[in-house]
Amino acid sequence: LQGTGRGDCESGIDLWLSEKVRAENCSDFSHIVQSCGRIVHKFYGIIWIRNWATNRNLEYYGIKQIDLVVISHDDYDHNGALPSLKKQFIVKKVIDNPNIKKISLGSLTLMNLNSFANLYSDSNNQSIVLYGNIAHLNFLFTGDIDQSVEKNIIQQYESLPVDVLKVAHHGSKTSTSDEFLQFIQPKIAIISVGKNFYGHPSLEVIERLKKHNVILYQTNIHGGITFSYRYHFYYLKTAK
């Protein structure tokens, strides 16, 4: 959701959407994955690509064309891999406009909850914040927003049920407030983070998540994290 803080990974792409992907070694069902430093998605859905995501990784999943790339905001760790991605693959469309209302591909629609981007001068709070239902689970991808945008979202919506939260700004203590967690009540949270000089993830955020009984996964501990849905069952797999 959607990147990693500077010092966490050198460069990246926030997410891409591919309407149809087929690979001989894969079954036909939805996957959604989060990782730092490796390819993170198989089929119709969402993917984060980091600076170590290579042509070989993508080809392993039978990917030759990317229908849609979404950049949450204009920071190098969120958009730095785009030029190399375009050299290696057919990229049909790139979205990086913070004022976009929603993104759609096939039957999948994700809404941008951050309608307040124009109120801020810093790129983090201009992040595209995506919310939507994927394979019967509500996902929230928060970019690098801080607690001020979280408050705006709380005031904007009467309710916002979340099953899976991509924790904002790699677990920075300036995000993921108690108030926000109480409002969205996530069941599972993922922190995308690697080695960094900023103390991410903050112990304060980890304690907040524990306080709200949220099951927590971190890419610096668990590696790549995969959510799968098949035959009415959900599966969560970690690389470590």
CSV table of N, CA and C in Angstrom, one decimal, residues 13 15-21 44 49 63-71 82-83 85-96 104-106:
chain,number,residue,atom,x,y,z
A,13,ILE,N,7.5,0.8,-7.2
A,13,ILE,CA,6.3,1.1,-7.8
A,13,ILE,C,5.2,0.8,-6.8
A,15,LEU,N,1.7,0.2,-7.0
A,15,LEU,CA,0.9,-1.0,-7.3
A,15,LEU,C,0.6,-1.0,-8.8
A,16,TRP,N,0.3,-2.2,-9.3
A,16,TRP,CA,-0.2,-2.4,-10.7
A,16,TRP,C,-1.4,-3.3,-10.7
A,17,LEU,N,-2.2,-3.1,-11.8
A,17,LEU,CA,-3.3,-4.0,-12.0
A,17,LEU,C,-3.2,-4.7,-13.3
A,18,SER,N,-3.4,-6.0,-13.3
A,18,SER,CA,-3.4,-6.7,-14.6
A,18,SER,C,-4.7,-7.5,-14.7
A,19,GLU,N,-5.5,-7.3,-15.7
A,19,GLU,CA,-6.8,-7.8,-15.7
A,19,GLU,C,-6.8,-9.3,-15.9
A,20,LYS,N,-6.0,-9.9,-16.7
A,20,LYS,CA,-5.9,-11.3,-16.9
A,20,LYS,C,-4.4,-11.7,-16.9
A,21,VAL,N,-4.1,-12.7,-16.1
A,21,VAL,CA,-2.8,-13.3,-16.1
A,21,VAL,C,-2.9,-14.8,-16.1
A,44,TYR,N,-5.3,-11.3,-11.2
A,44,TYR,CA,-6.1,-10.1,-11.3
A,44,TYR,C,-6.1,-9.5,-9.9
A,49,ILE,N,5.8,-3.4,-6.5
A,49,ILE,CA,7.1,-3.8,-7.1
A,49,ILE,C,8.2,-2.9,-6.5
A,63,ILE,N,3.7,-12.8,-16.6
A,63,ILE,CA,3.3,-11.4,-16.8
A,63,ILE,C,4.1,-10.8,-17.9
A,64,LYS,N,3.4,-10.3,-18.9
A,64,LYS,CA,4.1,-9.6,-20.0
A,64,LYS,C,3.5,-8.2,-20.2
A,65,GLN,N,2.3,-8.0,-19.7
A,65,GLN,CA,1.6,-6.7,-19.8
A,65,GLN,C,1.0,-6.3,-18.5
A,66,ILE,N,1.2,-5.0,-18.2
A,66,ILE,CA,0.6,-4.4,-17.0
A,66,ILE,C,-0.4,-3.4,-17.4
A,67,ASP,N,-1.7,-3.7,-17.1
A,67,ASP,CA,-2.8,-2.8,-17.6
A,67,ASP,C,-2.8,-1.5,-16.9
A,68,LEU,N,-2.4,-1.4,-15.6
A,68,LEU,CA,-2.5,-0.2,-14.9
A,68,LEU,C,-1.5,-0.1,-13.8
A,69,VAL,N,-0.8,1.0,-13.7
A,69,VAL,CA,0.2,1.2,-12.6
A,69,VAL,C,-0.4,2.4,-11.8
A,70,VAL,N,-0.4,2.3,-10.5
A,70,VAL,CA,-0.8,3.4,-9.7
A,70,VAL,C,0.3,3.9,-8.8
A,71,ILE,N,0.7,5.1,-8.8
A,71,ILE,CA,1.7,5.7,-8.0
A,71,ILE,C,1.0,6.5,-6.9
A,82,LEU,N,9.6,3.0,-12.0
A,82,LEU,CA,8.7,3.1,-13.2
A,82,LEU,C,9.4,3.1,-14.5
A,83,PRO,N,10.5,3.8,-14.7
A,83,PRO,CA,11.2,3.8,-16.0
A,83,PRO,C,11.7,2.4,-16.4
A,85,LEU,N,10.5,-0.4,-15.3
A,85,LEU,CA,9.3,-1.2,-15.6
A,85,LEU,C,8.8,-1.1,-17.0
A,86,LYS,N,8.8,0.2,-17.5
A,86,LYS,CA,8.3,0.5,-18.8
A,86,LYS,C,9.3,-0.1,-19.9
A,87,LYS,N,10.6,-0.2,-19.6
A,87,LYS,CA,11.5,-0.8,-20.5
A,87,LYS,C,11.3,-2.3,-20.7
A,88,GLN,N,10.9,-2.9,-19.6
A,88,GLN,CA,10.8,-4.4,-19.6
A,88,GLN,C,9.4,-4.9,-20.0
A,89,PHE,N,8.4,-4.1,-19.8
A,89,PHE,CA,7.0,-4.6,-20.0
A,89,PHE,C,6.1,-3.6,-20.6
A,90,ILE,N,5.1,-4.1,-21.2
A,90,ILE,CA,4.1,-3.2,-21.8
A,90,ILE,C,3.2,-2.6,-20.6
A,91,VAL,N,3.3,-1.3,-20.4
A,91,VAL,CA,2.5,-0.7,-19.4
A,91,VAL,C,1.5,0.2,-20.1
A,92,LYS,N,0.2,-0.2,-20.0
A,92,LYS,CA,-0.8,0.5,-20.7
A,92,LYS,C,-1.3,1.8,-20.2
A,93,LYS,N,-1.2,1.9,-18.8
A,93,LYS,CA,-1.7,3.2,-18.2
A,93,LYS,C,-1.0,3.4,-16.9
A,94,VAL,N,-0.7,4.6,-16.6
A,94,VAL,CA,-0.1,5.0,-15.3
A,94,VAL,C,-1.0,6.1,-14.6
A,95,ILE,N,-1.4,5.9,-13.4
A,95,ILE,CA,-2.2,6.9,-12.6
A,95,ILE,C,-1.3,7.4,-11.5
A,96,ASP,N,-1.1,8.7,-11.5
A,96,ASP,CA,-0.4,9.4,-10.4
A,96,ASP,C,-1.1,10.7,-9.9
A,104,SER,N,-10.6,1.8,-11.8
A,104,SER,CA,-11.4,0.6,-12.1
A,104,SER,C,-10.6,-0.2,-13.2
A,105,LEU,N,-10.8,-1.5,-13.1
A,105,LEU,CA,-10.2,-2.5,-14.0
A,105,LEU,C,-11.1,-3.7,-14.0
A,106,GLY,N,-11.8,-4.0,-15.1
A,106,GLY,CA,-12.7,-5.1,-15.1
A,106,GLY,C,-13.8,-4.9,-14.1
